[in-house]
């Protein structure tokens, strides 16, 4: 049961972490390519998109936990946890939007998903009696951070060489992916 739990959670994190880090680092380029005619809107959306990325990771990891909670006989727990998350989101919106604007809404969403993940993990560990090691999650986070650093450095080098935003995006994504795969390959191999 512990091995299956770790496989599900690490696989979710291994996909979500580099996606979130990469999108956070490359937010201006991604938004600029997707919405080339709306530069003012893109400028406003860069910071909120970055605020959302930590929440995205938490959301991706919490979904397998919801299935696992149902498997250990707690089918009502995900609903209760989501209701708590909704309350956090509402309270966060009321407090943070007046202070931070659109970024406040993004931050309240991230806080909502962090709360959901923590409650789901707590409920699952309590119900299953498992004690999961933290090290694989730390390695995943470290690999994701290095992925983001490589993407940032590659983007900077591409712009110094006179590259377009699209070329810088591709170059950064490839550099980040190469570093991430190099660092994470051993961890994923051990989970099989």
PDB file of C-alpha atoms in Angstrom:
ATOM      1  CA  UNK A   1       0.000   0.000   0.000  1.00  0.00           C
ATOM      2  CA  UNK A   2       2.854   2.371   0.827  1.00  0.00           C
ATOM      3  CA  UNK A   3       4.552   1.648  -2.474  1.00  0.00           C
ATOM      4  CA  UNK A   4       1.347   2.242  -4.476  1.00  0.00           C
ATOM      5  CA  UNK A   5       0.714   5.472  -2.577  1.00  0.00           C
ATOM      6  CA  UNK A   6       4.231   6.718  -3.225  1.00  0.00           C
ATOM      7  CA  UNK A   7       4.006   5.790  -6.914  1.00  0.00           C
ATOM      8  CA  UNK A   8       0.778   7.752  -7.345  1.00  0.00           C
ATOM      9  CA  UNK A   9       1.890  10.826  -5.415  1.00  0.00           C
ATOM     10  CA  UNK A  10       5.423  11.036  -6.802  1.00  0.00           C
ATOM     11  CA  UNK A  11       4.200  10.467 -10.365  1.00  0.00           C
ATOM     12  CA  UNK A  12       1.672  13.293  -9.965  1.00  0.00           C
ATOM     13  CA  UNK A  13       4.301  15.561  -8.437  1.00  0.00           C
ATOM     14  CA  UNK A  14       6.902  14.599 -11.040  1.00  0.00           C
ATOM     15  CA  UNK A  15       4.570  15.791 -13.789  1.00  0.00           C
ATOM     16  CA  UNK A  16       3.136  18.835 -12.009  1.00  0.00           C
ATOM     17  CA  UNK A  17       6.312  20.341 -10.529  1.00  0.00           C
ATOM     18  CA  UNK A  18       8.289  20.958 -13.756  1.00  0.00           C
ATOM     19  CA  UNK A  19       5.132  22.109 -15.530  1.00  0.00           C
ATOM     20  CA  UNK A  20       4.403  24.645 -12.808  1.00  0.00           C
ATOM     21  CA  UNK A  21       8.003  25.813 -12.483  1.00  0.00           C
ATOM     22  CA  UNK A  22       8.432  26.099 -16.238  1.00  0.00           C
ATOM     23  CA  UNK A  23       5.202  28.014 -16.672  1.00  0.00           C
ATOM     24  CA  UNK A  24       6.125  30.293 -13.787  1.00  0.00           C
ATOM     25  CA  UNK A  25       9.568  31.056 -15.206  1.00  0.00           C
ATOM     26  CA  UNK A  26       8.346  31.448 -18.776  1.00  0.00           C
ATOM     27  CA  UNK A  27       5.046  33.205 -17.997  1.00  0.00           C
ATOM     28  CA  UNK A  28       5.779  36.356 -20.069  1.00  0.00           C
ATOM     29  CA  UNK A  29       6.772  34.363 -23.129  1.00  0.00           C
ATOM     30  CA  UNK A  30       3.910  31.855 -22.892  1.00  0.00           C
ATOM     31  CA  UNK A  31       1.266  34.531 -22.418  1.00  0.00           C
ATOM     32  CA  UNK A  32       2.837  36.738 -25.094  1.00  0.00           C
ATOM     33  CA  UNK A  33       2.755  33.886 -27.626  1.00  0.00           C
ATOM     34  CA  UNK A  34      -0.798  32.841 -26.733  1.00  0.00           C
ATOM     35  CA  UNK A  35      -2.161  36.405 -26.756  1.00  0.00           C
ATOM     36  CA  UNK A  36       0.070  38.466 -29.073  1.00  0.00           C
ATOM     37  CA  UNK A  37      -2.480  41.227 -29.669  1.00  0.00           C
ATOM     38  CA  UNK A  38      -3.226  41.829 -25.980  1.00  0.00           C
ATOM     39  CA  UNK A  39       0.050  43.035 -24.504  1.00  0.00           C
ATOM     40  CA  UNK A  40      -1.604  45.092 -21.731  1.00  0.00           C
ATOM     41  CA  UNK A  41      -3.620  42.109 -20.513  1.00  0.00           C
ATOM     42  CA  UNK A  42      -0.539  39.889 -20.714  1.00  0.00           C
ATOM     43  CA  UNK A  43       1.417  42.313 -18.518  1.00  0.00           C
ATOM     44  CA  UNK A  44      -1.345  42.208 -15.893  1.00  0.00           C
ATOM     45  CA  UNK A  45      -1.595  38.406 -15.943  1.00  0.00           C
ATOM     46  CA  UNK A  46       2.079  37.486 -15.481  1.00  0.00           C
ATOM     47  CA  UNK A  47       2.186  37.856 -11.679  1.00  0.00           C
ATOM     48  CA  UNK A  48      -1.171  36.113 -11.055  1.00  0.00           C
ATOM     49  CA  UNK A  49      -0.125  33.204 -13.257  1.00  0.00           C
ATOM     50  CA  UNK A  50       3.031  32.809 -11.202  1.00  0.00           C
ATOM     51  CA  UNK A  51       1.014  32.891  -7.965  1.00  0.00           C
ATOM     52  CA  UNK A  52      -1.186  30.084  -9.295  1.00  0.00           C
ATOM     53  CA  UNK A  53       1.641  27.651 -10.022  1.00  0.00           C
ATOM     54  CA  UNK A  54       2.199  26.373  -6.456  1.00  0.00           C
ATOM     55  CA  UNK A  55      -1.529  25.789  -6.206  1.00  0.00           C
ATOM     56  CA  UNK A  56      -1.463  23.832  -9.443  1.00  0.00           C
ATOM     57  CA  UNK A  57       1.069  21.399  -7.986  1.00  0.00           C
ATOM     58  CA  UNK A  58      -1.036  20.948  -4.849  1.00  0.00           C
ATOM     59  CA  UNK A  59      -4.163  20.382  -6.909  1.00  0.00           C
ATOM     60  CA  UNK A  60      -2.473  17.764  -9.094  1.00  0.00           C
ATOM     61  CA  UNK A  61      -1.169  15.839  -6.092  1.00  0.00           C
ATOM     62  CA  UNK A  62      -4.471  16.032  -4.189  1.00  0.00           C
ATOM     63  CA  UNK A  63      -6.509  14.287  -6.908  1.00  0.00           C
ATOM     64  CA  UNK A  64      -4.888  10.866  -6.391  1.00  0.00           C
ATOM     65  CA  UNK A  65      -5.324  11.366  -2.654  1.00  0.00           C
ATOM     66  CA  UNK A  66      -9.072  11.766  -3.140  1.00  0.00           C
ATOM     67  CA  UNK A  67      -9.215   8.405  -4.920  1.00  0.00           C
ATOM     68  CA  UNK A  68      -7.099   6.825  -2.205  1.00  0.00           C
ATOM     69  CA  UNK A  69      -9.388   8.202   0.498  1.00  0.00           C
ATOM     70  CA  UNK A  70     -12.321   6.525  -1.191  1.00  0.00           C
ATOM     71  CA  UNK A  71     -10.322   3.286  -1.430  1.00  0.00           C
ATOM     72  CA  UNK A  72      -9.652   3.246   2.330  1.00  0.00           C
ATOM     73  CA  UNK A  73     -13.340   3.722   3.165  1.00  0.00           C
ATOM     74  CA  UNK A  74     -13.581   7.516   3.462  1.00  0.00           C
ATOM     75  CA  UNK A  75     -15.774   8.463   0.473  1.00  0.00           C
ATOM     76  CA  UNK A  76     -17.185  11.577   2.164  1.00  0.00           C
ATOM     77  CA  UNK A  77     -13.767  13.019   3.074  1.00  0.00           C
ATOM     78  CA  UNK A  78     -13.024  14.598  -0.339  1.00  0.00           C
ATOM     79  CA  UNK A  79     -16.329  16.497  -0.267  1.00  0.00           C
ATOM     80  CA  UNK A  80     -15.661  17.833   3.219  1.00  0.00           C
ATOM     81  CA  UNK A  81     -12.112  18.788   2.258  1.00  0.00           C
ATOM     82  CA  UNK A  82     -13.332  20.592  -0.876  1.00  0.00           C
ATOM     83  CA  UNK A  83     -15.891  22.508   1.201  1.00  0.00           C
ATOM     84  CA  UNK A  84     -13.055  23.629   3.479  1.00  0.00           C
ATOM     85  CA  UNK A  85     -11.057  24.674   0.399  1.00  0.00           C
ATOM     86  CA  UNK A  86     -14.029  26.668  -0.876  1.00  0.00           C
ATOM     87  CA  UNK A  87     -14.239  28.514   2.441  1.00  0.00           C
ATOM     88  CA  UNK A  88     -10.508  29.305   2.291  1.00  0.00           C
ATOM     89  CA  UNK A  89     -10.909  30.564  -1.275  1.00  0.00           C
ATOM     90  CA  UNK A  90     -13.865  32.784  -0.351  1.00  0.00           C
ATOM     91  CA  UNK A  91     -12.129  34.217   2.694  1.00  0.00           C
ATOM     92  CA  UNK A  92      -8.920  34.679   0.719  1.00  0.00           C
ATOM     93  CA  UNK A  93     -10.770  36.528  -2.027  1.00  0.00           C
ATOM     94  CA  UNK A  94     -12.440  38.836   0.479  1.00  0.00           C
ATOM     95  CA  UNK A  95      -9.146  39.652   2.194  1.00  0.00           C
ATOM     96  CA  UNK A  96      -6.598  39.564  -0.631  1.00  0.00           C
ATOM     97  CA  UNK A  97      -8.353  41.000  -3.700  1.00  0.00           C
ATOM     98  CA  UNK A  98      -8.730  44.472  -2.117  1.00  0.00           C
ATOM     99  CA  UNK A  99      -5.024  44.387  -1.221  1.00  0.00           C
ATOM    100  CA  UNK A 100      -3.501  42.745  -4.298  1.00  0.00           C
ATOM    101  CA  UNK A 101      -6.107  42.858  -7.062  1.00  0.00           C
ATOM    102  CA  UNK A 102      -5.957  39.964  -9.521  1.00  0.00           C
ATOM    103  CA  UNK A 103      -2.850  38.597  -7.817  1.00  0.00           C
ATOM    104  CA  UNK A 104      -4.893  38.342  -4.610  1.00  0.00           C
ATOM    105  CA  UNK A 105      -7.399  36.086  -6.343  1.00  0.00           C
ATOM    106  CA  UNK A 106      -4.572  33.902  -7.623  1.00  0.00           C
ATOM    107  CA  UNK A 107      -2.952  33.732  -4.185  1.00  0.00           C
ATOM    108  CA  UNK A 108      -6.255  32.805  -2.524  1.00  0.00           C
ATOM    109  CA  UNK A 109      -6.655  29.988  -5.066  1.00  0.00           C
ATOM    110  CA  UNK A 110      -3.181  28.712  -4.229  1.00  0.00           C
ATOM    111  CA  UNK A 111      -3.918  28.870  -0.491  1.00  0.00           C
ATOM    112  CA  UNK A 112      -7.128  26.958  -1.125  1.00  0.00           C
ATOM    113  CA  UNK A 113      -5.290  24.149  -2.930  1.00  0.00           C
ATOM    114  CA  UNK A 114      -2.507  24.026  -0.339  1.00  0.00           C
ATOM    115  CA  UNK A 115      -5.133  23.576   2.371  1.00  0.00           C
ATOM    116  CA  UNK A 116      -6.910  20.907   0.349  1.00  0.00           C
ATOM    117  CA  UNK A 117      -3.673  18.961  -0.160  1.00  0.00           C
ATOM    118  CA  UNK A 118      -2.655  19.146   3.492  1.00  0.00           C
ATOM    119  CA  UNK A 119      -6.076  18.039   4.734  1.00  0.00           C
ATOM    120  CA  UNK A 120      -6.334  15.232   2.178  1.00  0.00           C
ATOM    121  CA  UNK A 121      -2.857  13.987   3.037  1.00  0.00           C
ATOM    122  CA  UNK A 122      -3.581  14.130   6.769  1.00  0.00           C
ATOM    123  CA  UNK A 123      -6.896  12.295   6.370  1.00  0.00           C
ATOM    124  CA  UNK A 124      -5.345   9.621   4.155  1.00  0.00           C
ATOM    125  CA  UNK A 125      -2.354   8.988   6.404  1.00  0.00           C
ATOM    126  CA  UNK A 126      -4.613   8.815   9.457  1.00  0.00           C
ATOM    127  CA  UNK A 127      -7.057   6.420   7.769  1.00  0.00           C
ATOM    128  CA  UNK A 128      -4.417   4.174   6.209  1.00  0.00           C
ATOM    129  CA  UNK A 129      -1.910   4.185   9.067  1.00  0.00           C
ATOM    130  CA  UNK A 130       0.931   4.830   6.644  1.00  0.00           C
ATOM    131  CA  UNK A 131       3.998   6.964   7.311  1.00  0.00           C
ATOM    132  CA  UNK A 132       5.386   8.235   4.010  1.00  0.00           C
ATOM    133  CA  UNK A 133       9.023   9.289   3.574  1.00  0.00           C
ATOM    134  CA  UNK A 134       9.599  12.938   2.739  1.00  0.00           C
ATOM    135  CA  UNK A 135      12.876  12.512   0.824  1.00  0.00           C
ATOM    136  CA  UNK A 136      11.360  11.576  -2.582  1.00  0.00           C
ATOM    137  CA  UNK A 137       9.142  14.673  -2.483  1.00  0.00           C
ATOM    138  CA  UNK A 138      12.157  16.808  -1.598  1.00  0.00           C
ATOM    139  CA  UNK A 139      14.069  15.342  -4.527  1.00  0.00           C
ATOM    140  CA  UNK A 140      11.156  16.118  -6.836  1.00  0.00           C
ATOM    141  CA  UNK A 141      11.003  19.719  -5.577  1.00  0.00           C
ATOM    142  CA  UNK A 142      14.782  20.083  -5.918  1.00  0.00           C
ATOM    143  CA  UNK A 143      14.705  18.701  -9.470  1.00  0.00           C
ATOM    144  CA  UNK A 144      11.895  21.126 -10.307  1.00  0.00           C
ATOM    145  CA  UNK A 145      13.848  24.062  -8.894  1.00  0.00           C
ATOM    146  CA  UNK A 146      16.894  23.115 -10.949  1.00  0.00           C
ATOM    147  CA  UNK A 147      14.643  22.766 -14.004  1.00  0.00           C
ATOM    148  CA  UNK A 148      13.423  26.324 -13.436  1.00  0.00           C
ATOM    149  CA  UNK A 149      16.958  27.599 -12.934  1.00  0.00           C
ATOM    150  CA  UNK A 150      18.123  25.970 -16.166  1.00  0.00           C
ATOM    151  CA  UNK A 151      15.140  27.396 -18.043  1.00  0.00           C
ATOM    152  CA  UNK A 152      15.833  30.871 -16.645  1.00  0.00           C
ATOM    153  CA  UNK A 153      19.513  30.739 -17.594  1.00  0.00           C
ATOM    154  CA  UNK A 154      18.695  29.406 -21.060  1.00  0.00           C
ATOM    155  CA  UNK A 155      16.132  32.159 -21.588  1.00  0.00           C
ATOM    156  CA  UNK A 156      18.644  34.809 -20.544  1.00  0.00           C
ATOM    157  CA  UNK A 157      21.275  33.374 -22.892  1.00  0.00           C
ATOM    158  CA  UNK A 158      18.767  33.190 -25.754  1.00  0.00           C
ATOM    159  CA  UNK A 159      17.780  36.828 -25.327  1.00  0.00           C
ATOM    160  CA  UNK A 160      21.434  37.921 -25.146  1.00  0.00           C
ATOM    161  CA  UNK A 161      21.951  36.114 -28.455  1.00  0.00           C
ATOM    162  CA  UNK A 162      19.044  38.084 -29.978  1.00  0.00           C
ATOM    163  CA  UNK A 163      16.459  35.283 -30.056  1.00  0.00           C
ATOM    164  CA  UNK A 164      12.741  35.887 -30.443  1.00  0.00           C
ATOM    165  CA  UNK A 165      10.410  35.117 -27.507  1.00  0.00           C
ATOM    166  CA  UNK A 166       9.282  31.911 -29.245  1.00  0.00           C
ATOM    167  CA  UNK A 167      12.849  30.724 -29.777  1.00  0.00           C
ATOM    168  CA  UNK A 168      13.742  31.640 -26.189  1.00  0.00           C
ATOM    169  CA  UNK A 169      10.718  29.675 -24.970  1.00  0.00           C
ATOM    170  CA  UNK A 170      11.678  26.561 -26.937  1.00  0.00           C
ATOM    171  CA  UNK A 171      15.335  26.806 -25.918  1.00  0.00           C
ATOM    172  CA  UNK A 172      14.382  27.297 -22.256  1.00  0.00           C
ATOM    173  CA  UNK A 173      11.907  24.414 -22.274  1.00  0.00           C
ATOM    174  CA  UNK A 174      14.492  22.061 -23.752  1.00  0.00           C
ATOM    175  CA  UNK A 175      17.183  23.118 -21.275  1.00  0.00           C
ATOM    176  CA  UNK A 176      14.824  22.824 -18.310  1.00  0.00           C
ATOM    177  CA  UNK A 177      13.537  19.442 -19.468  1.00  0.00           C
ATOM    178  CA  UNK A 178      17.047  18.075 -19.954  1.00  0.00           C
ATOM    179  CA  UNK A 179      18.116  19.094 -16.443  1.00  0.00           C
ATOM    180  CA  UNK A 180      14.888  17.801 -14.896  1.00  0.00           C
ATOM    181  CA  UNK A 181      15.043  14.418 -16.617  1.00  0.00           C
ATOM    182  CA  UNK A 182      18.700  14.033 -15.642  1.00  0.00           C
ATOM    183  CA  UNK A 183      17.938  14.750 -11.978  1.00  0.00           C
ATOM    184  CA  UNK A 184      14.636  12.872 -11.625  1.00  0.00           C
ATOM    185  CA  UNK A 185      15.420   9.690 -13.577  1.00  0.00           C
ATOM    186  CA  UNK A 186      16.845   7.797 -10.596  1.00  0.00           C
ATOM    187  CA  UNK A 187      13.907   8.636  -8.350  1.00  0.00           C
ATOM    188  CA  UNK A 188      11.311   7.424 -10.848  1.00  0.00           C
ATOM    189  CA  UNK A 189      13.311   4.244 -11.489  1.00  0.00           C
ATOM    190  CA  UNK A 190      13.278   3.371  -7.774  1.00  0.00           C
ATOM    191  CA  UNK A 191       9.475   3.659  -7.593  1.00  0.00           C
ATOM    192  CA  UNK A 192       8.856   0.909 -10.156  1.00  0.00           C
TER     193      UNK A 192
END
